[in-house]
XYZ file of C-alpha atoms in Angstrom:
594
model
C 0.000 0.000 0.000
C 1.194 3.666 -0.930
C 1.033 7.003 0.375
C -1.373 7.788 -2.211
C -4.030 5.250 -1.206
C -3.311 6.110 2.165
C -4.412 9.521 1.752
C -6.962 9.052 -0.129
C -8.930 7.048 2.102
C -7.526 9.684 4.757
C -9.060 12.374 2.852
C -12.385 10.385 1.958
C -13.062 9.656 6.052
C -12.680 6.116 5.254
C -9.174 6.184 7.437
C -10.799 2.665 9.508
C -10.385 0.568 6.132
C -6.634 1.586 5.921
C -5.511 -1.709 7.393
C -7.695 -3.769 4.930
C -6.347 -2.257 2.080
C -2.811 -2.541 3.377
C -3.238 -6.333 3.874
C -4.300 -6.616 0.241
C -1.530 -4.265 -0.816
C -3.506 -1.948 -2.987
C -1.874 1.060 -4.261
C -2.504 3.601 -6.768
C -2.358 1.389 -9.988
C -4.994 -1.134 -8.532
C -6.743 1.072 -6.912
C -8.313 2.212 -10.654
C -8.903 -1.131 -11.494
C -10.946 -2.439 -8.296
C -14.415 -4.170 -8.997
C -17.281 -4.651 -7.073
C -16.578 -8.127 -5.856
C -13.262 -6.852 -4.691
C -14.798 -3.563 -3.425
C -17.146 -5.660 -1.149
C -14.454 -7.636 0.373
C -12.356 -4.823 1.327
C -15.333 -2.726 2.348
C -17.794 -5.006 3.926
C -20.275 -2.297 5.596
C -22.360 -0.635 2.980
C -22.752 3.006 3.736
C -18.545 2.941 3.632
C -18.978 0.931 0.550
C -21.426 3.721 -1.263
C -18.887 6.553 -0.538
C -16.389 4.514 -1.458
C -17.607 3.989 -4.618
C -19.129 7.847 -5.402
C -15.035 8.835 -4.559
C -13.633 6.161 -6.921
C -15.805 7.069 -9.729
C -14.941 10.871 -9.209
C -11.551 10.008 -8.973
C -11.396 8.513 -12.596
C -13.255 10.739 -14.083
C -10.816 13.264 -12.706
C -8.126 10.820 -14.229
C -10.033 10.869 -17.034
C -9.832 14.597 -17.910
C -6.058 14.808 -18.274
C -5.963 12.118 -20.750
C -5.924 13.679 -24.268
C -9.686 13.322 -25.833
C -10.193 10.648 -29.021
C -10.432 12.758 -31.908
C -12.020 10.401 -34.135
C -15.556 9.922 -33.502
C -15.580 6.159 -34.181
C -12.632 4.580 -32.391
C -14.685 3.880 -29.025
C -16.089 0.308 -30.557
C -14.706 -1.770 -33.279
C -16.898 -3.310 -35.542
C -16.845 -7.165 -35.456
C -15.505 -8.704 -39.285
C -18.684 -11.033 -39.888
C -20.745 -7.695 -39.707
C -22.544 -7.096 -43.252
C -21.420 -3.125 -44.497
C -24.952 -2.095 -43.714
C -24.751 -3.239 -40.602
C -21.485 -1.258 -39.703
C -23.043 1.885 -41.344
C -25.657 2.001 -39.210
C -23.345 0.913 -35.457
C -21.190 4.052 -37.048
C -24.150 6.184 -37.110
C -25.729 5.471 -34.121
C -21.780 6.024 -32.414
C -21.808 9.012 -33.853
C -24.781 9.585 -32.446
C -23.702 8.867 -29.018
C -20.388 10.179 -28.964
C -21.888 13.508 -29.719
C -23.833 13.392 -26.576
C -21.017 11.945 -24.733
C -19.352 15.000 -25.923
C -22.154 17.492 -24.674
C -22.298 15.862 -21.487
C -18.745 16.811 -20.896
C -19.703 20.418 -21.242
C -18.925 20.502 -17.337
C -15.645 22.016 -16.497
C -12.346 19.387 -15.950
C -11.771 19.052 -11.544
C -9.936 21.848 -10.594
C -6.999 20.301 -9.222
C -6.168 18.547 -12.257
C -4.451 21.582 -14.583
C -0.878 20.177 -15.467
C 1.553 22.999 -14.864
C 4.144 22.803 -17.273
C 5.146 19.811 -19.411
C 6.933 16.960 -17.510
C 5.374 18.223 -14.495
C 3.313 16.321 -11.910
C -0.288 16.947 -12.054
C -2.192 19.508 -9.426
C -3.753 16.176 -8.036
C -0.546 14.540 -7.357
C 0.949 17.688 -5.867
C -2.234 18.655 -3.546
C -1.733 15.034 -2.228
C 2.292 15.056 -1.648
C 1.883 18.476 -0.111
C -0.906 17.775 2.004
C 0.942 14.500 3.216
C 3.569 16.620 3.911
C 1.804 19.376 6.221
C -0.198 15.711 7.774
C 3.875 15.083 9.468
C 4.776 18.488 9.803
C 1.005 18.453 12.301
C 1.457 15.292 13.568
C 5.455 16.203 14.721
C 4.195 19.590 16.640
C 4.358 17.623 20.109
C 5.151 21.307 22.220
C 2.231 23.047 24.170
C 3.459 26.012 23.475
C 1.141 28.811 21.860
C 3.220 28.927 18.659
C 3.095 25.297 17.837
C -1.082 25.515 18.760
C -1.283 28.631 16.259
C 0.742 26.480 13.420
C -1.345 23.668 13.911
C -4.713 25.612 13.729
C -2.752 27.674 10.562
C -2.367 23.917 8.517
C -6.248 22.895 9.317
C -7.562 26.238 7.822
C -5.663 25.682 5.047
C -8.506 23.051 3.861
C -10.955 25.437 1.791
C -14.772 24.455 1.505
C -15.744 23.134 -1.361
C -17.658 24.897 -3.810
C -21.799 24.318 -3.894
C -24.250 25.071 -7.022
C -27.568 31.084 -9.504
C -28.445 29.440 -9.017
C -27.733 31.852 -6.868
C -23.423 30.338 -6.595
C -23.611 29.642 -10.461
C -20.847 31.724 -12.337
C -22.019 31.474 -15.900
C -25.199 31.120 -17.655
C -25.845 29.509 -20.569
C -28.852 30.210 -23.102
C -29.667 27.878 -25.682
C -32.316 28.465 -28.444
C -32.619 27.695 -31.698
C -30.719 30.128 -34.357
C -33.802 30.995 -36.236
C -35.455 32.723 -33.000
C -32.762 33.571 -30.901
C -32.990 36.975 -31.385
C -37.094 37.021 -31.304
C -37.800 34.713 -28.437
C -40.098 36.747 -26.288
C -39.985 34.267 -22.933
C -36.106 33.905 -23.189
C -35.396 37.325 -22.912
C -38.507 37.638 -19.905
C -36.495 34.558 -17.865
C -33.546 36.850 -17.915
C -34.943 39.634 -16.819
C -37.077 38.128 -14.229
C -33.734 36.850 -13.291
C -31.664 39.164 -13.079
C -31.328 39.661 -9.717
C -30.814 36.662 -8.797
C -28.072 35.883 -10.950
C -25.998 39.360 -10.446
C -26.745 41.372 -7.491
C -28.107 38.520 -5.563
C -25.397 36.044 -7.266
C -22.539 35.534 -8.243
C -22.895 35.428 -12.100
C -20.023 36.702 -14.209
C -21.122 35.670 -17.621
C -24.233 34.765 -19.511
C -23.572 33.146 -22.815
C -26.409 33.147 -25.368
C -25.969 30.044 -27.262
C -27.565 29.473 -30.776
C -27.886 26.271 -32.207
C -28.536 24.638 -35.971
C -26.052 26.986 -37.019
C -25.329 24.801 -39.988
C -28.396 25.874 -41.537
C -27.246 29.160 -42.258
C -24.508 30.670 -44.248
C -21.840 33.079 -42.707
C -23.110 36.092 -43.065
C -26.422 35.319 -42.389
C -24.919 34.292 -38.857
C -23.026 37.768 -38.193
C -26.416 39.088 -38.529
C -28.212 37.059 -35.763
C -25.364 37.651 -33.669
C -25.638 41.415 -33.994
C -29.464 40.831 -33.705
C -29.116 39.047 -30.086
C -26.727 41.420 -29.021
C -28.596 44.368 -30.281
C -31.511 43.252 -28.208
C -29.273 42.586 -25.224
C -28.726 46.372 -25.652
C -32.215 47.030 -25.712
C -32.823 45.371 -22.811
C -32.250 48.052 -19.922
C -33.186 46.150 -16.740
C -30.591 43.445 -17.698
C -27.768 46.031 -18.762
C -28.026 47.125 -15.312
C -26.943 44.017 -13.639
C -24.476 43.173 -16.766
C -21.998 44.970 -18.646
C -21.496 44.374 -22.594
C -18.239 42.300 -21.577
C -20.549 40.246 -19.600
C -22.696 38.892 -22.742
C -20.955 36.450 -25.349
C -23.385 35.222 -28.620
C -22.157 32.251 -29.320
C -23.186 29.531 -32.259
C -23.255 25.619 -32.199
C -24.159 22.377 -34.611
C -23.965 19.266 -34.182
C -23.477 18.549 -38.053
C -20.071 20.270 -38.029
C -19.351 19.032 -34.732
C -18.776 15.372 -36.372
C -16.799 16.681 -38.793
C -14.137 16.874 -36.104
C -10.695 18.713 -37.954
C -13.059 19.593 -40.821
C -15.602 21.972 -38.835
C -16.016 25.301 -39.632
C -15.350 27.921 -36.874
C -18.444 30.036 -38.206
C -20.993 27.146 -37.834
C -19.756 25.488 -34.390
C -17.811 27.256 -31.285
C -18.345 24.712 -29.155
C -14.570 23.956 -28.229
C -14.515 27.811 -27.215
C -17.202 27.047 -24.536
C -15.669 23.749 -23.686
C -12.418 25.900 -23.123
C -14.286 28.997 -21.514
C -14.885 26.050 -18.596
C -11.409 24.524 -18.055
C -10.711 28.313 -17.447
C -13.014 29.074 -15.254
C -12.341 25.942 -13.511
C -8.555 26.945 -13.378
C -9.276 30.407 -11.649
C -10.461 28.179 -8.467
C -7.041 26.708 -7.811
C -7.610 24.298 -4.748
C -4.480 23.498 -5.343
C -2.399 26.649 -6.142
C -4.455 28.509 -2.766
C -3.140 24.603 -0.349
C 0.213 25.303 -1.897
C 0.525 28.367 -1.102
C -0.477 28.752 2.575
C 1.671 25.420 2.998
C 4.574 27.108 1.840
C 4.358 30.390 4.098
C 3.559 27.699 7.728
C 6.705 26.137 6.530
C 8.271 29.289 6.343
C 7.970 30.573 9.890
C 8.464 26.884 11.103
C 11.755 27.368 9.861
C 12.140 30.688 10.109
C 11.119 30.174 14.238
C 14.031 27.096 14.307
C 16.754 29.772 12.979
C 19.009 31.563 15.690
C 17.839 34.930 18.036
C 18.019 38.005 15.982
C 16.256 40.603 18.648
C 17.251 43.839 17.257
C 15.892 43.101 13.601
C 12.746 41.405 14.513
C 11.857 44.292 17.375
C 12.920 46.977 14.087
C 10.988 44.904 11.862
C 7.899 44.884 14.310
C 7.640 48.318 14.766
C 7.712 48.702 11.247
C 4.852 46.331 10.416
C 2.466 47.369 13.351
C 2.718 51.064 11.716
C 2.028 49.814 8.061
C -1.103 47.959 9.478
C -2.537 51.141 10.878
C -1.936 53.057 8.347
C -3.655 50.635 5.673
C -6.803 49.455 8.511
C -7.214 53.098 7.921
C -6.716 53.545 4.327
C -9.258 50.516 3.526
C -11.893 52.219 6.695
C -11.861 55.611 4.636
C -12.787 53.817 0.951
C -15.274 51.980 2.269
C -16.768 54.601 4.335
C -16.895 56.648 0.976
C -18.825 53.688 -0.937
C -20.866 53.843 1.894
C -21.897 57.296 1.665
C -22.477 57.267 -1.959
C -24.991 54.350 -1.508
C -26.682 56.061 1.314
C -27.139 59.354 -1.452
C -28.507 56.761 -3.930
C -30.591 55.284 -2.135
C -32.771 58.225 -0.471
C -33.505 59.287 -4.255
C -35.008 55.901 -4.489
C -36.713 56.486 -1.209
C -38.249 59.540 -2.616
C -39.086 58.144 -6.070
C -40.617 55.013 -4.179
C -42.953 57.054 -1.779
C -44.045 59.563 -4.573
C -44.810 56.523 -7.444
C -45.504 53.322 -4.805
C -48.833 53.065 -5.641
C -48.550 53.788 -9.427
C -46.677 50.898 -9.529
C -49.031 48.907 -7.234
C -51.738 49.918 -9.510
C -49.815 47.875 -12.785
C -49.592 44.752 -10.760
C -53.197 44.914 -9.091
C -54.527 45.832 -12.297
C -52.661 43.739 -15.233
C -53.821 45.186 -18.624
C -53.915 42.401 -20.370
C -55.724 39.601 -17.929
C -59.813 39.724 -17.198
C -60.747 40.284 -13.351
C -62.022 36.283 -13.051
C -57.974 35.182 -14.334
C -56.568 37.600 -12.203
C -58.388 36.940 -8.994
C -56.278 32.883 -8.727
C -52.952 34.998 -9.483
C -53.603 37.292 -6.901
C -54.708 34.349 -4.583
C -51.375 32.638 -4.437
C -49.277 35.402 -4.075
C -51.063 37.054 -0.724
C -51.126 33.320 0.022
C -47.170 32.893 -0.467
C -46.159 36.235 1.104
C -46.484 38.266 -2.651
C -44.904 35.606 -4.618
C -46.838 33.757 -7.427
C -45.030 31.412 -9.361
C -47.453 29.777 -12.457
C -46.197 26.169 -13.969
C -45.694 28.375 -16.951
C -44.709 31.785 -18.019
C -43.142 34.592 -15.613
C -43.562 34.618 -11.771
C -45.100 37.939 -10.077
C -43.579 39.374 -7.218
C -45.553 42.063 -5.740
C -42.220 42.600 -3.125
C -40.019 43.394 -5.866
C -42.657 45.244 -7.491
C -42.675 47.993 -4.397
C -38.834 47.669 -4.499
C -38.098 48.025 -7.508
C -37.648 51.962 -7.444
C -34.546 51.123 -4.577
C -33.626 48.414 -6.283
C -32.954 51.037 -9.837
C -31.083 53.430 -7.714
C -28.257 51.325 -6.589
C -27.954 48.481 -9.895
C -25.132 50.153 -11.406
C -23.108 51.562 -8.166
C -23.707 47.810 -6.442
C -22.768 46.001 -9.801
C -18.997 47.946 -9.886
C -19.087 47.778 -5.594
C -19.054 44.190 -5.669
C -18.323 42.983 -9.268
C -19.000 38.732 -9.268
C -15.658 38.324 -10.945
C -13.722 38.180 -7.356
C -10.114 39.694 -9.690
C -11.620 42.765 -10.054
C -11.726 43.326 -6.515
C -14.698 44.367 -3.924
C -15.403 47.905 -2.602
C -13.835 49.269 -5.856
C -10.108 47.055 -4.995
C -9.855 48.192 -1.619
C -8.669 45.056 0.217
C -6.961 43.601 -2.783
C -4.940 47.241 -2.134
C -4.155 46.424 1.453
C -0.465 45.547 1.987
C 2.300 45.611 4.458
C 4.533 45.920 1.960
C 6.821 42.653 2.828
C 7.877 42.066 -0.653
C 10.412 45.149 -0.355
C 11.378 44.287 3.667
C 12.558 41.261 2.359
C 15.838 42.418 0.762
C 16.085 44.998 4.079
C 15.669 42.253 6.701
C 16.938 39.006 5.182
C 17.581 37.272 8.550
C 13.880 37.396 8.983
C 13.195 36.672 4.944
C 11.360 33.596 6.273
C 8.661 34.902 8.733
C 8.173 37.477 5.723
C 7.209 35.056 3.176
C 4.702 33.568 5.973
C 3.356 37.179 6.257
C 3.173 37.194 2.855
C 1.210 34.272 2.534
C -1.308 35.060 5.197
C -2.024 38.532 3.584
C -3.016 36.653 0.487
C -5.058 34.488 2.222
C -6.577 36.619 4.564
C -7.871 39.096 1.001
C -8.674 35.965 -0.970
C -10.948 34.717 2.247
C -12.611 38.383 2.626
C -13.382 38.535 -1.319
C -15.167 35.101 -1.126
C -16.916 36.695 2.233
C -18.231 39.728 1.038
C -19.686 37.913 -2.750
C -21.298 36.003 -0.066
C -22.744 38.583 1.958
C -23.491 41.345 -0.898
C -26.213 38.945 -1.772
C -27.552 39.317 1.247
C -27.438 43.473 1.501
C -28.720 43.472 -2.159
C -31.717 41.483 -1.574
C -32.402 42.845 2.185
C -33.719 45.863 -0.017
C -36.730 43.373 -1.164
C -36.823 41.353 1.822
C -37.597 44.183 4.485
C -40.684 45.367 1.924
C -41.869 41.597 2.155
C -41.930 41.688 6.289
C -43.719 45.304 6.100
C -46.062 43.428 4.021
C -46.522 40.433 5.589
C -49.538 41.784 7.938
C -51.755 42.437 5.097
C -50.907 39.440 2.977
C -52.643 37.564 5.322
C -55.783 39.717 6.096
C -56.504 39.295 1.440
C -55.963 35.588 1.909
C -58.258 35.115 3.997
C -60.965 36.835 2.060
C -63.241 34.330 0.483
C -66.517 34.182 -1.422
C -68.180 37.176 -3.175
C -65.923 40.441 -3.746
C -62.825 38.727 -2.894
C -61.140 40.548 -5.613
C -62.090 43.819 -4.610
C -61.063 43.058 -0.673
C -57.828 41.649 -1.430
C -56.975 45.076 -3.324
C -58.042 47.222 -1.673
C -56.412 46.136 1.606
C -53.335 45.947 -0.243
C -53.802 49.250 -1.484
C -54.809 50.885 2.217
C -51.610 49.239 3.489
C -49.193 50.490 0.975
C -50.863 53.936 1.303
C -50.138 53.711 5.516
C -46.395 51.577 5.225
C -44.778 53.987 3.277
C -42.371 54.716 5.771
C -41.499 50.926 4.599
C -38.843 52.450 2.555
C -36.935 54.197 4.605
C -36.915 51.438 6.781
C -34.999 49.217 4.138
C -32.842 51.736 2.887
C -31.780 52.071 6.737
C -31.504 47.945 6.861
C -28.948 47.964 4.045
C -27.033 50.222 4.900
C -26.811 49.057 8.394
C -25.746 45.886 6.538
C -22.887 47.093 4.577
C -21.785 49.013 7.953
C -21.445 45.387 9.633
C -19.853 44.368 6.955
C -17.097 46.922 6.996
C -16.470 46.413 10.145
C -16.356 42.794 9.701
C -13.639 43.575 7.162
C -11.545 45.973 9.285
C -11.544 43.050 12.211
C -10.972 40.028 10.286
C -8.072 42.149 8.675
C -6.463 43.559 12.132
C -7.017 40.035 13.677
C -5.742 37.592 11.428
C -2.485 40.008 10.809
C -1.597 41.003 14.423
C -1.451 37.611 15.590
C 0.804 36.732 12.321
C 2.822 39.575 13.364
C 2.767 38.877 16.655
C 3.895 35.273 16.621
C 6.259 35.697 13.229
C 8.000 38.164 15.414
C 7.305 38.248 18.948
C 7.253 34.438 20.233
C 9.931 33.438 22.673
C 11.906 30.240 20.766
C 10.697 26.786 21.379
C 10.943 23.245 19.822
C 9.924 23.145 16.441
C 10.633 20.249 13.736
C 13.037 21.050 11.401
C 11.585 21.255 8.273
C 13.514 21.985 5.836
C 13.507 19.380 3.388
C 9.677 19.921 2.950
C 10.361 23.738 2.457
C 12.366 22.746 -0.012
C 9.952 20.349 -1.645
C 6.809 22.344 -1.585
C 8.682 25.798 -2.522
C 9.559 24.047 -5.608
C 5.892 23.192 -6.047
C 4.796 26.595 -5.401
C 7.348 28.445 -8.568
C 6.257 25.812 -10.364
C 2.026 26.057 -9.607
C 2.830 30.105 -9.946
C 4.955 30.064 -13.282
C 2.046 27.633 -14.608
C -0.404 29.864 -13.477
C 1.114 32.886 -14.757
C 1.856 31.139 -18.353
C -1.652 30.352 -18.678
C -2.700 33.870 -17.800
C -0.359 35.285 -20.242
């Protein structure tokens, strides 16, 4: 049995079948090729058997998707000699056939971990494992009680990241597909998306939305430049969806299956599939588990080593002065921006305080009293939603949300300010790149202090970790603020949702609208009230920012710098092991970029 076994079963919680596996000395080679009468003897409790299994499977297919893919489309079965030629036509057809939805299906981006870095290199699956065996001995050999070795220990658990969960509202990109001939014209595609927008942007985390036409191979060239232009053009048109999206944001795209199987042969007007299939690996590839494990491994080992090397007082009480100073100055730096974001949200959003209190029950008036449905059709619509606190959601067509309705005028005021605040696309930067701005500076202290070049690069690698943590916080949490706006309406409304469903008989109509009506009319101050809650939110949030910041980077100070020596491994063959797996993750990453 290997290490690699070994840590897989570690790392799948199945850790009490080690010793079976050992006895049957399975390592990584036949641990592909397992069936399910071996699987049962190793594994003789089902519910450890199921996970077992689920993790194998993933496993391969992770395998899987560094292998090259078969370019031919008929090299998965052979056909048998005594076949008649008919016969083989029609096996290669229906392959074809199936290998085209084979290929759809893998429309999913590759694992993460599994970009190769540079040719001859290992995988990012084989380095996350060696490297996280590596910080499993580095844990398991920090025997002091000191407070040092209980901070490095805590340091390598929190270097496990949660895994990722599916806009919708945590769904990056959205794809659209409709056929090329309506793409453009399709009334309810264009209503989903802007019944959605929310959702997907403010209340998401949606970067892209790709509008994907198919049966492109019906059409000649320039005939597809033109429904291109068309979609886009509409896009344009569109104004509640340009608020939540910028032009970058929307890609037209065209696909067919015809051209598809003529694999070399296709033609790049008719079928851009492989530039979705490759708009996934590299979205996959901007969630390095791998390249984040690395490098937080590599800055613990650090200050292990750093902590092992001899007393150098004078430098390290310079050097802490120094830092302490640079981490008040930028606390403050990042407290001013976002104070100013602040304020320009709180401006924004009285004028849609105003607008809302003036025009509230115009636009209560358009959803009480639809143009285009009779009274009798209207009355079950309105039904559900007082019924389902102002929701209604039909089995077909667009829901109505009276909520959103009343907020819709708050909502308006802050789309375009909110969408470059917190931009889904965490590179940009939240709060207009304020944190991603935040630095001690220890890349130029380095070359100043090299007897303490070691705790630096830990310092170094807790900043990063410490901004990368607070951008996935706060495209968390802006979802939250943004759709607090709609929420606090809903509870103001609550009261009189339930007073119009219980209404029944004769004149239920009538009852159920006008007490909505009389309760809008008396709840305006409803507004101000959630203008109030948000920004109360995004308050918190600063200051949740401004702690986690000053926390997490005192104490690395503190103990980089100010911790009296005591036994620590020596580690320096695993510095030297994973540093050479962090150049080589970065120099990957930074070839790929290019």
């Amino acid at each position: 049995m290997d290490d690699f076994v070994r840590n897989k079963l570690t790392e799948w919680k199945l850790s009490d079948w080690i010793e079976a596996f050992e006895a049957q000395e399975i390592d990584k080679d036949t641990l592909y090729h397992l069936d399910d009468q071996e699987i049962n003897q190793l594994i003789t409790k089902a519910g450890p058997r199921v996970k077992f299994n689920n993790k194998l499977k993933l496993l391969k297919e992770e395998q899987n998707a560094t292998q090259p893919q078969k370019e031919a489309v008929n090299t998965s079965v052979q056909d048998s000699p005594s076949k008649s030629e008919k016969e083989k036509e029609i096996q290669k057809r229906k392959r074809k056939s199936d290998h085209l939805q084979g290929e759809f299906s893998q429309w999913q981006p590759a694992p993460k971990h599994q970009y190769n870095c540079a040719a001859g290199s290992q995988s990012e699956t084989e380095i996350l494992s060696d490297v996280k065996d590596i910080m499993r001995r580095v844990s398991e050999g920090l025997h002091g009680r000191d407070k040092l070795s209980a901070f490095l220990k805590d340091k390598i658990k929190d270097l496990e990241t949660e895994k990722r969960h599916l806009f919708v509202a945590s769904c990056s990109t959205v794809w659209i597909v409709t056929e090329m001939n309506q793409a453009a014209s399709e009334k309810e595609t264009w209503e989903i998306l802007e019944n959605a927008r929310s959702l997907l942007r403010h209340g998401g985390e949606c970067q892209q939305i790709h509008f994907i036409c198919t049966k492109s191979d019906h059409e000649k060239p320039d005939d597809l430049k033109k429904i291109k232009s068309a979609v886009m053009n509409e896009f344009k048109r569109r104004k509640l969806i340009k608020n939540h999206f910028s032009e970058d944001c929307f890609k037209v795209f065209t696909v067919s299956s015809t051209e598809f199987l003529k694999g070399e042969n296709v033609n790049p007007d008719h079928n851009e599939i492989p530039k979705l299939k490759e708009i996934l690996k590299n979205l996959n590839d901007a969630h390095s588990e791998t390249l984040n494990y690395v490098s937080g491994a590599y800055g613990i080992l650090s200050l292990i080593q750093g902590a092992r090397s001899g007393e150098v007082v004078e430098q390290k009480n310079d050097l802490y002065d120094l830092l302490e100073g640079n981490l008040s100055i930028q606390l403050n730096q990042v407290k001013k921006a976002i104070g100013k974001i602040i304020k320009a949200f709180e401006q924004r959003l009285s004028k849609g305080v105003e607008k809302s209190q003036n025009l509230c029950e115009k636009k209560l008036k358009s959803f009480l009293y639809p143009s285009k449905m009779s009274d009798r059709a209207f009355h079950g619509t309105l039904k559900s939603a007082v019924r389902n606190d102002g929701v209604q959601k039909p089995k077909k067509g667009k829901p109505k949300n009276l909520n959103m309705t009343l907020a819709s005028y708050l909502t308006e005021s802050i789309d375009e300010k909110f969408r470059k605040t917190f931009p889904n696309n965490i590179k940009c930067g939240h709060f207009n790149g304020a944190i991603d701005a935040f630095s001690l500076s220890t890349d130029s202290l380095i070359e100043k202090y090299k007897d303490v070049e070691l705790q630096l690069i830990f310092l170094q690698t807790e900043e990063n970790k410490i901004k990368a943590k607070l951008n996935k916080t706060i495209l968390t949490q802006k979802k939250l603020i943004y759709n607090s706006l709609t929420e606090t309406i809903k509870d103001n409304m609550k009261k009189c949702y339930r007073e119009a469903a219980a209404f029944e008989g004769r004149g239920t109509l009538k009852k159920m609208r006008h007490t909505i009506e009389r309760h809008v009319h008396s709840k305006k101050c409803m507004f101000e009230e959630a203008k109030n809650v948000m920004l109360e939110q995004l308050s918190d949030l600063k200051e949740t920012v401004l702690r986690t910041l000053e926390k997490t980077m005192k104490e690395s100070i503190d103990f980089s710098l100010k911790t009296e020596a005591c036994s620590l491994p020596d580690v320096s063959d695993h510095l030297q092991v994973v540093k050479k797996h962090y150049d080589e993750l970065h120099g990957g990453q930074d070839e790929k970029n290019s």
